[in-house]
mmCIF file of C-alpha atoms and ligand atoms in Angstrom:
data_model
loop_
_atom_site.group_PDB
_atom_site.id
_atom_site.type_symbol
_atom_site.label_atom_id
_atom_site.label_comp_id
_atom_site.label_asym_id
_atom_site.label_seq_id
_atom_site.Cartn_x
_atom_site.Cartn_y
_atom_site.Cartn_z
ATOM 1 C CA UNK A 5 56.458 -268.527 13.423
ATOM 2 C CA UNK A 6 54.018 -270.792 11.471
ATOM 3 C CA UNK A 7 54.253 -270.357 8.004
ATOM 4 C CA UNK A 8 50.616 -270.064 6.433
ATOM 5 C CA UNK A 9 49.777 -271.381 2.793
ATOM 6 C CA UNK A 10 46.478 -268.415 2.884
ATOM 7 C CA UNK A 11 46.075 -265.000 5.063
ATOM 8 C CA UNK A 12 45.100 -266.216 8.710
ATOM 9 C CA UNK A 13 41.754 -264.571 9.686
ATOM 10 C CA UNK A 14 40.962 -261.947 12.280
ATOM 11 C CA UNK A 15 38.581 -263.558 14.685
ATOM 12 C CA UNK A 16 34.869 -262.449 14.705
ATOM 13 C CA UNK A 17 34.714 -260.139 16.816
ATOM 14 C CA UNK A 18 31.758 -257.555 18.736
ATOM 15 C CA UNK A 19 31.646 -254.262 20.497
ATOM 16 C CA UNK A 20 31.013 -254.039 24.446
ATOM 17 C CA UNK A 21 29.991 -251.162 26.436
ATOM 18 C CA UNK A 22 33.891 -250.087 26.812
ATOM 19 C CA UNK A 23 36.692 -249.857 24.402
ATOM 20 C CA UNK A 24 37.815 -253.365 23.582
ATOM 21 C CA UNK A 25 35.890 -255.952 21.455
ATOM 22 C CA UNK A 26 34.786 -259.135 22.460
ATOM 23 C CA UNK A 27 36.598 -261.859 20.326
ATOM 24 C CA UNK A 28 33.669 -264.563 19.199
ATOM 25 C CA UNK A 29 35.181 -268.454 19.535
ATOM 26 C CA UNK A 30 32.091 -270.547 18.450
ATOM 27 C CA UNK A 31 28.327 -269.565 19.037
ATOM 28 C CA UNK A 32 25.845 -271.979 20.674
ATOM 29 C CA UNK A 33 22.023 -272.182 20.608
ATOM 30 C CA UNK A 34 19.416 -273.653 22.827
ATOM 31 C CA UNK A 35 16.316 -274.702 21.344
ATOM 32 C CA UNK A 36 12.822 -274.195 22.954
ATOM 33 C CA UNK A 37 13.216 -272.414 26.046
ATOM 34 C CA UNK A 38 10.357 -270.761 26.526
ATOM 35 C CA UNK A 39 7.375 -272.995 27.108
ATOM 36 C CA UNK A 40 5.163 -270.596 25.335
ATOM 37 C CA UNK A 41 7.010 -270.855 22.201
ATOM 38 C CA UNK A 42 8.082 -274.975 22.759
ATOM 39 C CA UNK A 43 3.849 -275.235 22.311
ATOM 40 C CA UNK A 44 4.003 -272.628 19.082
ATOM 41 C CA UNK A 45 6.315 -274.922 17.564
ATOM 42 C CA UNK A 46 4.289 -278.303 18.519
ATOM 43 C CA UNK A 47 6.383 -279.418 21.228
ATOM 44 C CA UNK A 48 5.588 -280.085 24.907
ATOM 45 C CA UNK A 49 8.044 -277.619 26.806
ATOM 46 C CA UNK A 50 7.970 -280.252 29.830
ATOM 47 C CA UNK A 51 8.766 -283.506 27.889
ATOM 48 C CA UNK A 52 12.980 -282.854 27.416
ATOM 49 C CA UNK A 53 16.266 -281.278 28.561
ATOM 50 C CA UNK A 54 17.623 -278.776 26.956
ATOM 51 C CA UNK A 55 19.176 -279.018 23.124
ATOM 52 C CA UNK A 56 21.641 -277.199 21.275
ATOM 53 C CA UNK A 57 22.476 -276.132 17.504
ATOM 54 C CA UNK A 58 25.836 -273.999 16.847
ATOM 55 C CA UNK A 59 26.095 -271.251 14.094
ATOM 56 C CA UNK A 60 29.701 -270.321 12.260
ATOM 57 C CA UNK A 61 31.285 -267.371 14.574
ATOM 58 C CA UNK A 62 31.500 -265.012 11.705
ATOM 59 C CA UNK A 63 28.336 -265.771 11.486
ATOM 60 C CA UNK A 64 27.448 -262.410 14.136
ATOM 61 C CA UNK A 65 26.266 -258.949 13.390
ATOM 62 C CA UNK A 66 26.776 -255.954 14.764
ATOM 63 C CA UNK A 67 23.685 -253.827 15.971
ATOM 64 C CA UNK A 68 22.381 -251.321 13.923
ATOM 65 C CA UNK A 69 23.821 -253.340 10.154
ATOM 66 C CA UNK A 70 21.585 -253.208 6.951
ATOM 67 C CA UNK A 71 21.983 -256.984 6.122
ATOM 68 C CA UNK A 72 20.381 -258.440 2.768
ATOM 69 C CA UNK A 73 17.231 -260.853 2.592
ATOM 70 C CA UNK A 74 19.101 -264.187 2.856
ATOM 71 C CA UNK A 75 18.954 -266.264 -0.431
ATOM 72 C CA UNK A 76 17.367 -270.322 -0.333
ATOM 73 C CA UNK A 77 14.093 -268.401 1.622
ATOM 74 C CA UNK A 78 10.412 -267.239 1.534
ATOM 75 C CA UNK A 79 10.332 -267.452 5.352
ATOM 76 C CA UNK A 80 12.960 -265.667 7.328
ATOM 77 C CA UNK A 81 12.163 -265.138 10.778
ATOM 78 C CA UNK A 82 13.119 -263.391 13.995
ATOM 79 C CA UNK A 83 13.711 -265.158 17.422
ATOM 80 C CA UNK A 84 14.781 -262.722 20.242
ATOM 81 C CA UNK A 85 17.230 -263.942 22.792
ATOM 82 C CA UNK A 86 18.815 -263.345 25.748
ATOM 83 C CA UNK A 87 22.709 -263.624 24.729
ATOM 84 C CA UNK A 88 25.591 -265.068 27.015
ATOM 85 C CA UNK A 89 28.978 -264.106 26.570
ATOM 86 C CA UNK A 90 31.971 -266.116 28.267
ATOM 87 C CA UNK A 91 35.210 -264.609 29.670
ATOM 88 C CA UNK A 92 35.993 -268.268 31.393
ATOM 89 C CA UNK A 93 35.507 -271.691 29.540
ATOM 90 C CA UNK A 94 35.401 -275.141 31.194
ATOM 91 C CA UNK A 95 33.927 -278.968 31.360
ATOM 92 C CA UNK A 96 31.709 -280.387 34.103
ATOM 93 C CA UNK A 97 31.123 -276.622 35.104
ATOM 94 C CA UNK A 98 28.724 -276.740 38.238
ATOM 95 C CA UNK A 99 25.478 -274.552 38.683
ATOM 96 C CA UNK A 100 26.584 -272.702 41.616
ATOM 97 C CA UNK A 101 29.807 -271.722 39.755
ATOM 98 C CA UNK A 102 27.963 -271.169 36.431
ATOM 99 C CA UNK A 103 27.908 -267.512 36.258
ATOM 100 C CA UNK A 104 31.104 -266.831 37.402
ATOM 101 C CA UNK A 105 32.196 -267.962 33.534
ATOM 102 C CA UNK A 106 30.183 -264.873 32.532
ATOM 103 C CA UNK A 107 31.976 -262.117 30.710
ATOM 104 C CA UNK A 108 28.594 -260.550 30.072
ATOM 105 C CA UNK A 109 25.183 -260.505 28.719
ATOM 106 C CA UNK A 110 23.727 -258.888 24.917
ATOM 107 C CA UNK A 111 20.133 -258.767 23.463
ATOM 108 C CA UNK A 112 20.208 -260.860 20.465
ATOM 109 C CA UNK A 113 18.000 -262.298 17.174
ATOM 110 C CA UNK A 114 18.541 -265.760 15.829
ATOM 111 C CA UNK A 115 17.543 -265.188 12.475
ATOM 112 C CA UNK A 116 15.923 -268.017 10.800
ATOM 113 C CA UNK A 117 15.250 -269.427 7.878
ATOM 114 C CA UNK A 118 11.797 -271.174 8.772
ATOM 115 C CA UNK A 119 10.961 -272.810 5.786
ATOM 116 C CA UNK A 120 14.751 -274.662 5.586
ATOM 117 C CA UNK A 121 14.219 -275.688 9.407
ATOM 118 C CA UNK A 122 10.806 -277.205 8.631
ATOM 119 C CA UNK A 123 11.763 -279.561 5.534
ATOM 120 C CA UNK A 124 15.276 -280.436 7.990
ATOM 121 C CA UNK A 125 12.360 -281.538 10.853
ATOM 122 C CA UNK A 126 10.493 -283.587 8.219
ATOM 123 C CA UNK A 127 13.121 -285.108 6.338
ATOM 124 C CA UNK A 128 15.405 -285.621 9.674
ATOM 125 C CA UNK A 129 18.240 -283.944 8.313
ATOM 126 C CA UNK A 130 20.252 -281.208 10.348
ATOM 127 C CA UNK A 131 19.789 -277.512 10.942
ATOM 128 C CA UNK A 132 22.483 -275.823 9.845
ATOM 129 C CA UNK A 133 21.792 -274.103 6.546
ATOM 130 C CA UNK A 134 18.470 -273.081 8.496
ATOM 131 C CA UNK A 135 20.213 -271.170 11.090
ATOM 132 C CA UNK A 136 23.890 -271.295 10.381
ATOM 133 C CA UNK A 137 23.670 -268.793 7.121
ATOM 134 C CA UNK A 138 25.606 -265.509 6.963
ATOM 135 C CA UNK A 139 24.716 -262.601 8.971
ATOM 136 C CA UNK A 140 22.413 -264.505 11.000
ATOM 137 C CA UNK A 141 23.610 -264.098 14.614
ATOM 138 C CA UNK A 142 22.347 -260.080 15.311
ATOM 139 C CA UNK A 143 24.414 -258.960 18.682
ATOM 140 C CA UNK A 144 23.995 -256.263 20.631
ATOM 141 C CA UNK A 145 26.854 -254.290 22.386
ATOM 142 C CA UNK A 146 28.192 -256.848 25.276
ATOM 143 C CA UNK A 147 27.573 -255.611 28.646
ATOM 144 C CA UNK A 148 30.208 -256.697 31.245
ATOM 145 C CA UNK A 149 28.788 -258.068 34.322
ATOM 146 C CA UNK A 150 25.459 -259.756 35.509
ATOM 147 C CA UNK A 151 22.189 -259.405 34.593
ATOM 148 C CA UNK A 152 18.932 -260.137 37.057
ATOM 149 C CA UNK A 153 15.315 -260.711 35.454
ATOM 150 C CA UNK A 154 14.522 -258.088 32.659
ATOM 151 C CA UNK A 155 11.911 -258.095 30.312
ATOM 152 C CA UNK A 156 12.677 -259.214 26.079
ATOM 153 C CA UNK A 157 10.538 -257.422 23.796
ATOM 154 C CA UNK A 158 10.916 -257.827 19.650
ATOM 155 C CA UNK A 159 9.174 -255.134 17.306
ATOM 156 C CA UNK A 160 9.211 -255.161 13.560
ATOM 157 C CA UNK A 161 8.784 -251.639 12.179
ATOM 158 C CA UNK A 162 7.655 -250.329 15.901
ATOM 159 C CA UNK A 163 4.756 -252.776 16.521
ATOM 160 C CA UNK A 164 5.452 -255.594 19.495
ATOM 161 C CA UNK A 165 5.786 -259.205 18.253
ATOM 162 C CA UNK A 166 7.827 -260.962 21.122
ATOM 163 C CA UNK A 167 7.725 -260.308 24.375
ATOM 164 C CA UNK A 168 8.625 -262.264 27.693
ATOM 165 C CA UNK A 169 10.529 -262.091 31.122
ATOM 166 C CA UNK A 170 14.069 -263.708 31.151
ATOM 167 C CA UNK A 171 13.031 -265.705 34.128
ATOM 168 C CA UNK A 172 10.355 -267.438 31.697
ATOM 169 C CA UNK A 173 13.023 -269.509 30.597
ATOM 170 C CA UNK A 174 12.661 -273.228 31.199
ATOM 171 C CA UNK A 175 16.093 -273.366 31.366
ATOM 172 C CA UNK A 176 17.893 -271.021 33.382
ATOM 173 C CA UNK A 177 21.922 -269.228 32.466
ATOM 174 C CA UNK A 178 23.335 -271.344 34.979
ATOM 175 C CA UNK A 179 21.411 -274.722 34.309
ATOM 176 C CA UNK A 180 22.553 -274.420 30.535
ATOM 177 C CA UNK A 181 26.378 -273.484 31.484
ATOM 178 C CA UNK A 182 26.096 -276.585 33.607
ATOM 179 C CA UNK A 183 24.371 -278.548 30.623
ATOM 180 C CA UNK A 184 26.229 -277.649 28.027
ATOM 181 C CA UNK A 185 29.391 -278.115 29.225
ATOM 182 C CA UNK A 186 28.910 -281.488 29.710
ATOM 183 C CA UNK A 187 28.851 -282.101 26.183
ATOM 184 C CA UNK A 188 31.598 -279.898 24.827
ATOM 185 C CA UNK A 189 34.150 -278.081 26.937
ATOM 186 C CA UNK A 190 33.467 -274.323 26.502
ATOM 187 C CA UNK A 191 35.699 -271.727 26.385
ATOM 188 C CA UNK A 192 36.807 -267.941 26.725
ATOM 189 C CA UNK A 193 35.263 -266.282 23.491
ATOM 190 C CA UNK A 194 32.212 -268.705 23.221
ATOM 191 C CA UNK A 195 28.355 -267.404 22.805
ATOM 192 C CA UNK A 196 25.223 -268.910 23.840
ATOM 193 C CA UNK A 197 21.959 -267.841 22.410
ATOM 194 C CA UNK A 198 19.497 -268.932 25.142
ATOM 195 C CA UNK A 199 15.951 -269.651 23.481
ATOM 196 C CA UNK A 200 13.088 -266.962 22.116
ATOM 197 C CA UNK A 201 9.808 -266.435 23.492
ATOM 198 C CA UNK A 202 6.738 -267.034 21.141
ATOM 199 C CA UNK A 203 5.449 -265.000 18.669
ATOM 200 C CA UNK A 204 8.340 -265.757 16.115
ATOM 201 C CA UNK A 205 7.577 -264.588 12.666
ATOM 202 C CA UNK A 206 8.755 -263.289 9.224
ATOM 203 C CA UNK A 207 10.465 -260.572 8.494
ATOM 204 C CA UNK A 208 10.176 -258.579 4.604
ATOM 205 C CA UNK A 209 13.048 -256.244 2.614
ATOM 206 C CA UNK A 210 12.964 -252.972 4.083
ATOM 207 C CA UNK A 211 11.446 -253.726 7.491
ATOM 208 C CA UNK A 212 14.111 -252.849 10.839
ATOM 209 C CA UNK A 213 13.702 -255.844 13.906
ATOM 210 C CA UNK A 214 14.556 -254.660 17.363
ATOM 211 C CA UNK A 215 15.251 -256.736 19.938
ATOM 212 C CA UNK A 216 15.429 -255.120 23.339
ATOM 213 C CA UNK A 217 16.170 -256.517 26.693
ATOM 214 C CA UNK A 218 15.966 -254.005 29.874
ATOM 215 C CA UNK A 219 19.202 -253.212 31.010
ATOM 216 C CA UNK A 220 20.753 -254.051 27.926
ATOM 217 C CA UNK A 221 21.820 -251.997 24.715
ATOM 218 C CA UNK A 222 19.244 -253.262 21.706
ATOM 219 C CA UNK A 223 19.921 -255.368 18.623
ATOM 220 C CA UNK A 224 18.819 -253.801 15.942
ATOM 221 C CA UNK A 225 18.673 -255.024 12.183
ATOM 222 C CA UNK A 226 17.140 -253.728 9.029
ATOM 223 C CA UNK A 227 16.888 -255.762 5.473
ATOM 224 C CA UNK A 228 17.693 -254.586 2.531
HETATM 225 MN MN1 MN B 305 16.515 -269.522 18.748
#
């Protein structure tokens, strides 16, 4: 047995639908998906493949938490997203065999600190402390098995702010599995948070987001 110098960690970890958790390995994020929000932002959704920004694993949260108003911010936002979970990892994973490294599927919000990611863009520096903070990966329960095209609404306080059709994405599950794992080789555990529609904005103390994909349990936040 390896002797440890401090307590080992549990792994992050999130309910599913059924009894056992879903242990989270690393958690991966495409950026402009949507070609409705790639234009919001200033981008041309047509001109580039797909790109990808990670956040800390125990960076996730549970549906339903109270988290606090993160500190460093006057703009944190809420970007609704289709979440991927993996049961199989790989490298060079094909597009026809793409899904079949699908545990399951979650509604999700990659919360954002918007002001942070704009002075990154300008100054060229990196996006982590933008949207790598704590608590900023909001999960839903994992559903076990596939998903067809649904419809991804986000409400603040009841009133509709996001809303799209999965198939909207530039970018589909299986052409980002194939992507992505040409960069990195993925594995059993991993996440990928799969792009938000427009109509990202902020969110204020003591307002609840809900993000809620048909078919799917919803991710729900509130801040304190
Ligand atoms: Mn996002």
């Amino acid at each position: 047995m390896t002797d440890f110098v401090i307590p080992v960690p549990l792994p992050p970890s999130l309910p599913t639908t059924g009894p056992g958790r879903f242990p989270v390995r690393r958690i991966f994020c495409v950026g402009r998906n949507y070609a409705d929000h790639a234009r919001e932002m200033g981008h041309d959704p047509n001109a580039e493949p797909p790109f990808y920004f990670t956040k800390p694993a125990d960076a996730v949260v549970e549906s339903g938490v109270t988290i606090p108003y993160p500190p460093a911010t006057k703009d944190f936002h809420h970007e609704a997203e289709l979440v991927v979970a993996l049961g199989r990892g790989g490298a060079f994973i094909s597009e026809a065999a793409a899904l079949s490294h699908v545990w399951g599927y979650a509604a999700g919000n990659d919360l954002t600190r918007r002001d942070l990611q704009a002075e990154a863009k300008a100054a060229r520096r990196p996006w982590d402390m933008a949207k790598g903070f704590d608590a900023s990966a909001v999960v839903g329960l994992i559903h076990p098995g596939p998903i067809g095209d649904a419809s991804i609404t986000c409400t603040v306080d009841g009133v509709v702010k996001q809303f799209a059709r999965l198939s909207d994405m530039i970018w589909p599950v299986p052409a980002i599995i194939a992507h992505l794992s040409r960069l990195v080789t993925l594995a059993p555990g991993d996440l990928i948070f799969t792009g938000t529609p427009a109509g990202v904005g902020p969110l204020s103390r003591g307002q609840t987001c809900v993000v809620n994909i048909v078919g799917l349990s919803p991710a729900t936040i509130t801040i304190a």
